[in-house]
């Protein structure tokens, strides 16, 4: 058969049979097509769905709002009902569709004038509706089930964590007999607290403190050590050079040596030798600086101390601040009271005032 005859025998499409598009008019009092979405289970095509809405006034002629509608359908075994909460979530997310309906008889496609939001349908098995709903497990039951599951199928690390939690768990029932003793201890401890009158008296005493009361001498050097030290030879010496020369030949009492080692040194584990740590060094330096404040009438030149100890002046200033001192330049009146020369006007001094104010700890940034 020739190509021309084959072409001529093909059925020609009638130009009038092409689909036509039109905009559907608003139908007052009618719902029109509804868009639904099924979860997990899709119903058979033969199922019929109905739309229900809240009761409206008889005078209302407009169609009910789709957001207030309830779409319902059922089969002999399953019920389908629209979930209002989930449908509103979908609408709030901006999920909307433009629908069109095709009429096969007239071959026209009518586009609905407004966009539709899908109704989310959930299903319920009719045979299971009569069964009572099981209550949610409590926190204790959940933890017990989780522990049993971890002990059976968990890794070694998970099992070790479970055993650690069991050891650290507090048995409240076992503490019932101890609560009376705990309450008695709290009452005894509360008896030592300051009353309002004592607190006011204590506040007045704090306000009356002077710089010499902040660090008493025997809090820096114990009284037993102070009495064991012989200073008569230093009183006879006339110059500072002579006093410094005496230091190398003075025998230190054993009570002083033992106290210095116990307060400013530590012994390593399973060892009898003493060693200095950063903590003990700081403790020793703060005691030395407290003595310097007493000698210098509570205004110590930190530059001189840093030079004598071969330390950075910033570190010396920080330690004086930890004692409650303020690092500042002295005025002319203060220099005259302390008998300092005018050349020390630019030198900074650690000044201790009463009542003492210690530096506040810095808050770490998150």
Short mmCIF file of C-alpha atoms in Angstrom, two decimals:
data_model
loop_
_atom_site.label_atom_id
_atom_site.label_comp_id
_atom_site.label_asym_id
_atom_site.label_seq_id
_atom_site.Cartn_x
_atom_site.Cartn_y
_atom_site.Cartn_z
CA UNK A 1 0.00 0.00 0.00
CA UNK A 2 1.43 3.37 -0.95
CA UNK A 3 2.19 6.02 1.61
CA UNK A 4 -0.39 8.42 0.16
CA UNK A 5 -3.22 5.90 0.54
CA UNK A 6 -2.16 5.13 4.12
CA UNK A 7 -2.24 8.79 5.01
CA UNK A 8 -5.62 9.31 3.40
CA UNK A 9 -7.18 6.41 5.33
CA UNK A 10 -6.10 7.86 8.73
CA UNK A 11 -8.99 9.35 10.69
CA UNK A 12 -8.78 13.07 10.69
CA UNK A 13 -9.35 14.94 13.99
CA UNK A 14 -12.28 17.26 13.92
CA UNK A 15 -11.16 20.78 14.81
CA UNK A 16 -14.38 21.31 16.77
CA UNK A 17 -13.52 18.38 19.16
CA UNK A 18 -10.62 20.24 20.84
CA UNK A 19 -11.12 21.02 24.54
CA UNK A 20 -12.18 24.51 25.47
CA UNK A 21 -11.24 26.35 28.66
CA UNK A 22 -13.65 28.53 30.54
CA UNK A 23 -13.86 30.15 33.99
CA UNK A 24 -16.52 28.56 36.14
CA UNK A 25 -19.00 30.95 37.67
CA UNK A 26 -19.63 31.14 41.39
CA UNK A 27 -22.32 28.70 42.54
CA UNK A 28 -24.18 30.23 45.46
CA UNK A 29 -25.20 27.72 48.15
CA UNK A 30 -23.10 24.89 46.74
CA UNK A 31 -19.77 23.54 47.93
CA UNK A 32 -18.37 22.41 44.61
CA UNK A 33 -15.31 20.19 44.21
CA UNK A 34 -13.26 19.52 47.37
CA UNK A 35 -9.57 18.57 47.42
CA UNK A 36 -8.58 15.83 49.92
CA UNK A 37 -5.34 14.04 50.82
CA UNK A 38 -5.19 10.50 52.21
CA UNK A 39 -2.54 9.28 54.60
CA UNK A 40 -1.09 5.78 54.15
CA UNK A 41 -4.39 4.18 53.05
CA UNK A 42 -6.19 5.09 49.81
CA UNK A 43 -9.93 4.31 49.64
CA UNK A 44 -11.55 2.51 46.69
CA UNK A 45 -12.91 4.73 43.89
CA UNK A 46 -16.46 3.61 44.60
CA UNK A 47 -16.61 5.18 48.07
CA UNK A 48 -18.85 8.23 48.39
CA UNK A 49 -17.83 11.19 50.53
CA UNK A 50 -20.11 13.73 52.17
CA UNK A 51 -19.40 17.22 53.47
CA UNK A 52 -20.76 18.47 56.78
CA UNK A 53 -20.60 21.93 58.28
CA UNK A 54 -21.67 23.65 61.45
CA UNK A 55 -25.28 24.66 61.78
CA UNK A 56 -25.86 28.04 60.19
CA UNK A 57 -28.61 30.60 60.45
CA UNK A 58 -31.54 30.15 58.08
CA UNK A 59 -31.03 33.64 56.65
CA UNK A 60 -27.46 32.81 55.54
CA UNK A 61 -27.46 32.17 51.80
CA UNK A 62 -23.72 31.88 51.19
CA UNK A 63 -22.02 28.53 50.97
CA UNK A 64 -20.21 27.37 54.13
CA UNK A 65 -16.52 28.11 54.45
CA UNK A 66 -14.34 25.16 53.45
CA UNK A 67 -12.23 25.53 56.62
CA UNK A 68 -15.33 24.72 58.72
CA UNK A 69 -16.32 21.66 56.69
CA UNK A 70 -15.94 18.04 57.74
CA UNK A 71 -15.37 15.52 54.93
CA UNK A 72 -16.55 12.01 55.82
CA UNK A 73 -16.62 8.71 53.95
CA UNK A 74 -16.77 5.04 54.89
CA UNK A 75 -16.44 1.48 53.67
CA UNK A 76 -17.74 -1.62 55.46
CA UNK A 77 -14.41 -1.86 57.35
CA UNK A 78 -12.86 1.63 57.49
CA UNK A 79 -14.04 5.17 58.21
CA UNK A 80 -12.41 8.26 56.70
CA UNK A 81 -12.76 11.62 58.48
CA UNK A 82 -10.94 14.88 57.81
CA UNK A 83 -8.56 16.03 60.54
CA UNK A 84 -9.29 19.69 61.25
CA UNK A 85 -5.98 20.39 63.04
CA UNK A 86 -3.79 18.89 60.31
CA UNK A 87 -5.84 20.60 57.60
CA UNK A 88 -5.32 23.99 59.26
CA UNK A 89 -1.56 23.33 59.46
CA UNK A 90 -1.47 22.65 55.72
CA UNK A 91 -3.47 25.83 55.04
CA UNK A 92 -1.13 27.87 57.26
CA UNK A 93 1.86 26.53 55.31
CA UNK A 94 0.42 28.09 52.13
CA UNK A 95 -0.44 24.83 50.35
CA UNK A 96 -3.19 25.72 47.84
CA UNK A 97 -4.22 24.28 44.48
CA UNK A 98 -6.16 25.64 41.51
CA UNK A 99 -8.73 23.04 40.36
CA UNK A 100 -10.36 22.48 36.99
CA UNK A 101 -13.29 20.18 36.05
CA UNK A 102 -13.61 18.56 32.63
CA UNK A 103 -17.03 17.88 31.09
CA UNK A 104 -16.61 14.97 28.67
CA UNK A 105 -19.92 15.59 26.98
CA UNK A 106 -19.21 19.17 26.00
CA UNK A 107 -15.40 18.72 26.08
CA UNK A 108 -14.98 21.86 28.16
CA UNK A 109 -12.59 22.41 31.07
CA UNK A 110 -14.01 24.73 33.72
CA UNK A 111 -11.41 26.39 35.97
CA UNK A 112 -12.66 27.16 39.46
CA UNK A 113 -12.27 30.85 40.35
CA UNK A 114 -10.64 30.28 43.80
CA UNK A 115 -7.76 28.08 44.97
CA UNK A 116 -8.47 25.11 47.25
CA UNK A 117 -6.69 23.88 50.35
CA UNK A 118 -6.54 20.07 50.74
CA UNK A 119 -8.39 18.39 53.60
CA UNK A 120 -6.17 15.84 55.38
CA UNK A 121 -8.15 12.62 55.93
CA UNK A 122 -7.39 10.06 58.63
CA UNK A 123 -8.80 6.55 58.78
CA UNK A 124 -10.15 4.44 61.63
CA UNK A 125 -10.79 0.68 61.57
CA UNK A 126 -14.36 0.07 62.69
CA UNK A 127 -13.52 -3.22 64.42
CA UNK A 128 -11.04 -1.43 66.70
CA UNK A 129 -13.31 1.43 67.77
CA UNK A 130 -14.89 -0.58 70.58
CA UNK A 131 -11.52 -1.37 72.18
CA UNK A 132 -10.52 0.97 75.05
CA UNK A 133 -7.54 3.19 74.31
CA UNK A 134 -4.40 2.22 76.21
CA UNK A 135 -3.03 4.82 78.60
CA UNK A 136 0.34 6.37 77.85
CA UNK A 137 3.17 4.78 79.87
CA UNK A 138 4.39 6.71 82.87
CA UNK A 139 7.92 8.05 83.14
CA UNK A 140 8.92 5.22 85.48
CA UNK A 141 7.53 2.55 83.14
CA UNK A 142 9.29 4.16 80.20
CA UNK A 143 12.63 4.19 82.03
CA UNK A 144 12.19 0.56 83.12
CA UNK A 145 11.43 -0.54 79.56
CA UNK A 146 14.37 1.47 78.23
CA UNK A 147 16.70 -0.08 80.83
CA UNK A 148 15.54 -3.61 80.01
CA UNK A 149 16.04 -2.96 76.31
CA UNK A 150 19.53 -1.55 76.89
CA UNK A 151 20.59 -4.47 79.09
CA UNK A 152 19.41 -6.96 76.46
CA UNK A 153 20.55 -5.37 73.21
CA UNK A 154 22.83 -2.50 74.28
CA UNK A 155 26.55 -2.17 73.74
CA UNK A 156 29.14 -2.52 76.50
CA UNK A 157 29.27 1.25 76.94
CA UNK A 158 25.48 1.52 77.21
CA UNK A 159 25.34 -1.32 79.75
CA UNK A 160 28.07 0.37 81.81
CA UNK A 161 26.08 3.64 81.79
CA UNK A 162 22.96 1.77 82.94
CA UNK A 163 24.85 0.20 85.86
CA UNK A 164 26.32 3.61 86.79
CA UNK A 165 22.84 5.17 86.83
CA UNK A 166 21.58 2.35 89.04
CA UNK A 167 24.39 2.96 91.52
CA UNK A 168 23.74 6.72 91.61
CA UNK A 169 19.98 6.40 91.93
CA UNK A 170 18.60 7.68 95.23
CA UNK A 171 16.06 5.48 96.96
CA UNK A 172 13.58 7.93 98.47
CA UNK A 173 11.81 5.25 100.51
CA UNK A 174 15.07 4.33 102.25
CA UNK A 175 15.56 7.96 103.31
CA UNK A 176 12.22 8.31 105.09
CA UNK A 177 13.71 7.27 108.42
CA UNK A 178 16.60 9.72 108.04
CA UNK A 179 14.50 12.81 107.33
CA UNK A 180 13.86 13.51 111.01
CA UNK A 181 17.61 13.59 111.72
CA UNK A 182 18.18 15.86 108.71
CA UNK A 183 15.50 18.28 109.89
CA UNK A 184 17.00 18.32 113.40
CA UNK A 185 20.39 19.15 111.92
CA UNK A 186 18.89 22.02 109.92
CA UNK A 187 17.25 23.44 113.03
CA UNK A 188 20.53 23.26 114.96
CA UNK A 189 22.38 24.95 112.13
CA UNK A 190 19.74 27.67 111.86
CA UNK A 191 20.25 28.46 115.53
CA UNK A 192 23.74 29.76 114.75
CA UNK A 193 22.52 32.18 112.08
CA UNK A 194 22.56 35.89 112.73
CA UNK A 195 19.34 37.49 113.83
CA UNK A 196 18.27 40.89 112.50
CA UNK A 197 19.72 42.71 115.51
CA UNK A 198 23.02 40.83 115.39
CA UNK A 199 23.25 41.42 111.66
CA UNK A 200 22.83 45.18 112.15
CA UNK A 201 25.47 45.19 114.88
CA UNK A 202 27.81 43.22 112.64
CA UNK A 203 27.25 45.71 109.80
CA UNK A 204 28.15 48.59 112.13
CA UNK A 205 31.31 46.80 113.24
CA UNK A 206 32.33 46.26 109.62
CA UNK A 207 31.87 49.95 108.89
CA UNK A 208 34.12 50.83 111.87
CA UNK A 209 37.01 48.60 110.72
CA UNK A 210 40.32 50.17 109.77
CA UNK A 211 42.96 48.95 107.35
CA UNK A 212 44.96 47.37 110.19
CA UNK A 213 41.96 45.19 111.13
CA UNK A 214 41.67 43.57 107.70
CA UNK A 215 44.74 41.34 108.01
CA UNK A 216 45.76 40.92 111.69
CA UNK A 217 49.45 40.22 112.23
CA UNK A 218 48.97 36.82 113.85
CA UNK A 219 46.74 35.70 110.95
CA UNK A 220 49.80 36.19 108.73
CA UNK A 221 52.44 34.97 111.20
CA UNK A 222 51.09 32.64 113.92
CA UNK A 223 51.69 33.89 117.45
CA UNK A 224 53.82 30.84 118.38
CA UNK A 225 56.20 31.55 115.49
CA UNK A 226 56.28 35.26 116.27
CA UNK A 227 57.37 34.57 119.84
CA UNK A 228 60.02 32.08 118.68
CA UNK A 229 61.73 34.70 116.50
CA UNK A 230 64.50 36.74 118.19
CA UNK A 231 64.72 40.30 116.85
CA UNK A 232 67.00 41.88 119.50
CA UNK A 233 70.04 41.81 117.19
CA UNK A 234 68.08 43.65 114.51
CA UNK A 235 67.14 46.36 117.00
CA UNK A 236 70.84 46.98 117.69
CA UNK A 237 71.76 47.23 113.99
CA UNK A 238 71.66 50.83 112.81
CA UNK A 239 71.48 50.57 109.00
CA UNK A 240 69.48 48.40 106.62
CA UNK A 241 72.76 46.98 105.27
CA UNK A 242 73.65 45.68 108.72
CA UNK A 243 70.20 44.17 109.15
CA UNK A 244 70.40 42.38 105.79
CA UNK A 245 73.82 41.01 106.72
CA UNK A 246 72.37 39.51 109.91
CA UNK A 247 69.79 37.46 108.00
CA UNK A 248 72.39 34.99 106.70
CA UNK A 249 73.67 34.17 110.20
CA UNK A 250 70.41 33.93 112.12
CA UNK A 251 69.30 30.38 112.98
CA UNK A 252 65.63 29.85 112.19
CA UNK A 253 63.71 28.02 114.95
CA UNK A 254 62.40 24.57 114.02
CA UNK A 255 58.81 25.57 114.78
CA UNK A 256 59.04 28.26 112.11
CA UNK A 257 60.55 25.86 109.55
CA UNK A 258 57.88 23.22 110.18
CA UNK A 259 55.10 25.80 109.90
CA UNK A 260 56.48 27.23 106.64
CA UNK A 261 56.71 23.75 105.11
CA UNK A 262 53.21 22.76 106.22
CA UNK A 263 51.60 25.99 104.97
CA UNK A 264 53.57 26.77 101.82
CA UNK A 265 54.71 23.37 100.48
CA UNK A 266 53.20 20.01 99.59
CA UNK A 267 54.42 16.43 99.64
CA UNK A 268 53.92 14.14 96.68
CA UNK A 269 52.05 10.88 97.11
CA UNK A 270 54.22 8.10 98.59
CA UNK A 271 57.05 10.60 99.09
CA UNK A 272 58.45 12.55 102.05
CA UNK A 273 60.08 15.34 100.03
CA UNK A 274 58.44 18.77 99.89
CA UNK A 275 57.71 20.61 96.67
CA UNK A 276 56.22 23.96 95.73
CA UNK A 277 53.19 24.21 93.46
CA UNK A 278 51.51 27.16 91.80
CA UNK A 279 48.91 27.22 94.58
CA UNK A 280 51.48 27.22 97.39
CA UNK A 281 53.52 29.91 95.61
CA UNK A 282 50.47 32.14 95.35
CA UNK A 283 49.69 31.51 99.02
CA UNK A 284 53.24 32.47 100.03
CA UNK A 285 53.27 35.62 97.88
CA UNK A 286 49.95 36.87 99.25
CA UNK A 287 51.26 36.44 102.82
CA UNK A 288 54.40 38.39 101.88
CA UNK A 289 52.34 41.15 100.27
CA UNK A 290 50.09 41.38 103.34
CA UNK A 291 53.22 41.95 105.46
CA UNK A 292 54.41 44.58 102.96
CA UNK A 293 51.12 46.43 103.38
CA UNK A 294 51.60 46.54 107.16
CA UNK A 295 55.19 47.78 106.83
CA UNK A 296 54.29 50.43 104.22
CA UNK A 297 51.27 51.75 106.13
CA UNK A 298 48.87 50.02 103.69
CA UNK A 299 50.20 51.76 100.56
CA UNK A 300 52.88 49.59 98.88
CA UNK A 301 54.80 50.61 95.77
CA UNK A 302 54.16 47.64 93.47
CA UNK A 303 57.00 48.61 91.14
CA UNK A 304 59.55 48.18 93.95
CA UNK A 305 58.07 44.81 94.98
CA UNK A 306 58.11 43.55 91.39
CA UNK A 307 61.77 44.59 91.05
CA UNK A 308 62.80 42.91 94.32
CA UNK A 309 61.05 39.63 93.45
CA UNK A 310 61.95 39.72 89.71
CA UNK A 311 58.28 39.36 88.80
CA UNK A 312 56.16 41.08 86.15
CA UNK A 313 54.45 44.10 87.63
CA UNK A 314 51.10 42.99 86.15
CA UNK A 315 51.27 39.75 88.14
CA UNK A 316 52.16 41.65 91.32
CA UNK A 317 49.26 44.06 90.80
CA UNK A 318 46.86 41.16 90.27
CA UNK A 319 47.89 39.52 93.55
CA UNK A 320 47.47 42.80 95.44
CA UNK A 321 44.00 43.18 93.90
CA UNK A 322 43.11 39.69 95.17
CA UNK A 323 43.89 41.00 98.68
CA UNK A 324 41.32 43.77 98.21
CA UNK A 325 43.77 46.54 97.27
CA UNK A 326 43.24 49.25 94.67
CA UNK A 327 46.13 50.03 92.32
CA UNK A 328 46.33 53.81 92.03
CA UNK A 329 48.58 56.85 92.03
CA UNK A 330 48.83 58.69 95.32
CA UNK A 331 47.85 62.31 95.66
CA UNK A 332 50.06 64.96 97.20
CA UNK A 333 48.29 64.73 100.54
CA UNK A 334 48.71 60.94 100.72
CA UNK A 335 52.38 61.15 99.76
CA UNK A 336 52.93 63.72 102.51
CA UNK A 337 51.20 61.50 105.07
CA UNK A 338 53.40 58.55 104.11
CA UNK A 339 56.58 60.64 103.87
CA UNK A 340 57.18 59.89 100.18
CA UNK A 341 59.21 62.12 97.88
CA UNK A 342 57.66 63.99 95.00
CA UNK A 343 59.54 61.79 92.51
CA UNK A 344 57.15 58.91 93.34
CA UNK A 345 54.11 60.82 92.08
CA UNK A 346 53.92 58.71 88.90
CA UNK A 347 54.42 55.39 90.71
CA UNK A 348 51.36 53.28 91.36
CA UNK A 349 50.71 51.94 94.85
CA UNK A 350 48.56 49.12 96.18
CA UNK A 351 46.27 50.85 98.68
CA UNK A 352 44.21 48.86 101.20
CA UNK A 353 41.10 50.56 102.56
CA UNK A 354 38.45 49.36 104.99
CA UNK A 355 35.88 47.96 104.55
CA UNK A 356 37.72 45.90 101.96
CA UNK A 357 36.16 45.17 98.56
CA UNK A 358 37.39 42.10 96.73
CA UNK A 359 37.30 41.85 92.92
CA UNK A 360 34.20 40.19 91.50
CA UNK A 361 34.73 37.05 89.40
CA UNK A 362 34.41 37.54 85.67
CA UNK A 363 31.46 35.88 83.98
CA UNK A 364 32.34 33.61 81.09
CA UNK A 365 30.74 34.47 77.79
CA UNK A 366 28.47 31.81 76.41
#
